[in-house]
């Protein structure tokens, strides 16, 4: 998914790792990673049918299940259920994820956040370029290298 492109779908990750990022003041800023078992997409763009401001990129060979808006709209209409319930669940989960990321970035050190990410998905995190991890953590690659060396992760 690219900035300005359509975001009329969500996807569920069966295998792989993705990053979500934006350009800010001529700098690429990674807002998050998603892993096996996660859902990803651009909810604001999906709901409001406006171009996405984000890029979402697969970082390793991946397998996803894509659900287009038109398909889940048709499914909800045919079942007699309100799409509002689905969107409510989707948005509340997305908001909780974002609040968690913001809180962690304000309270935890970059080192603690890195170790937490490693604990969650060690195999996938080990495949990520240091530049992407450093961007997400808001630190230099050199600082991340020192953290990795401290824990014998190099």
PDB file of C-alpha atoms in Angstrom, residues 2 22 35 37 66 68 74 82-83 87 95 100 104 134 143-144:
ATOM      1  CA  UNK A   2       1.395   3.380  -0.901  1.00  0.00           C
ATOM      2  CA  UNK A  22       4.899   7.849   6.620  1.00  0.00           C
ATOM      3  CA  UNK A  35       3.294  -9.886  12.454  1.00  0.00           C
ATOM      4  CA  UNK A  37      -1.825 -13.248  13.384  1.00  0.00           C
ATOM      5  CA  UNK A  66      -7.203  -9.674   1.930  1.00  0.00           C
ATOM      6  CA  UNK A  68     -12.063  -5.774   0.524  1.00  0.00           C
ATOM      7  CA  UNK A  74     -22.030  -7.317   1.015  1.00  0.00           C
ATOM      8  CA  UNK A  82     -25.078  -3.811  10.812  1.00  0.00           C
ATOM      9  CA  UNK A  83     -21.671  -2.905   9.401  1.00  0.00           C
ATOM     10  CA  UNK A  87     -16.394  -1.084  12.136  1.00  0.00           C
ATOM     11  CA  UNK A  95      -7.223   2.715  18.674  1.00  0.00           C
ATOM     12  CA  UNK A 100      -0.454   1.239  23.556  1.00  0.00           C
ATOM     13  CA  UNK A 104       5.096   2.707  25.475  1.00  0.00           C
ATOM     14  CA  UNK A 134      15.903   2.110  14.896  1.00  0.00           C
ATOM     15  CA  UNK A 143      22.406   3.068  19.687  1.00  0.00           C
ATOM     16  CA  UNK A 144      20.442   0.008  18.596  1.00  0.00           C
TER      17      UNK A 144
END
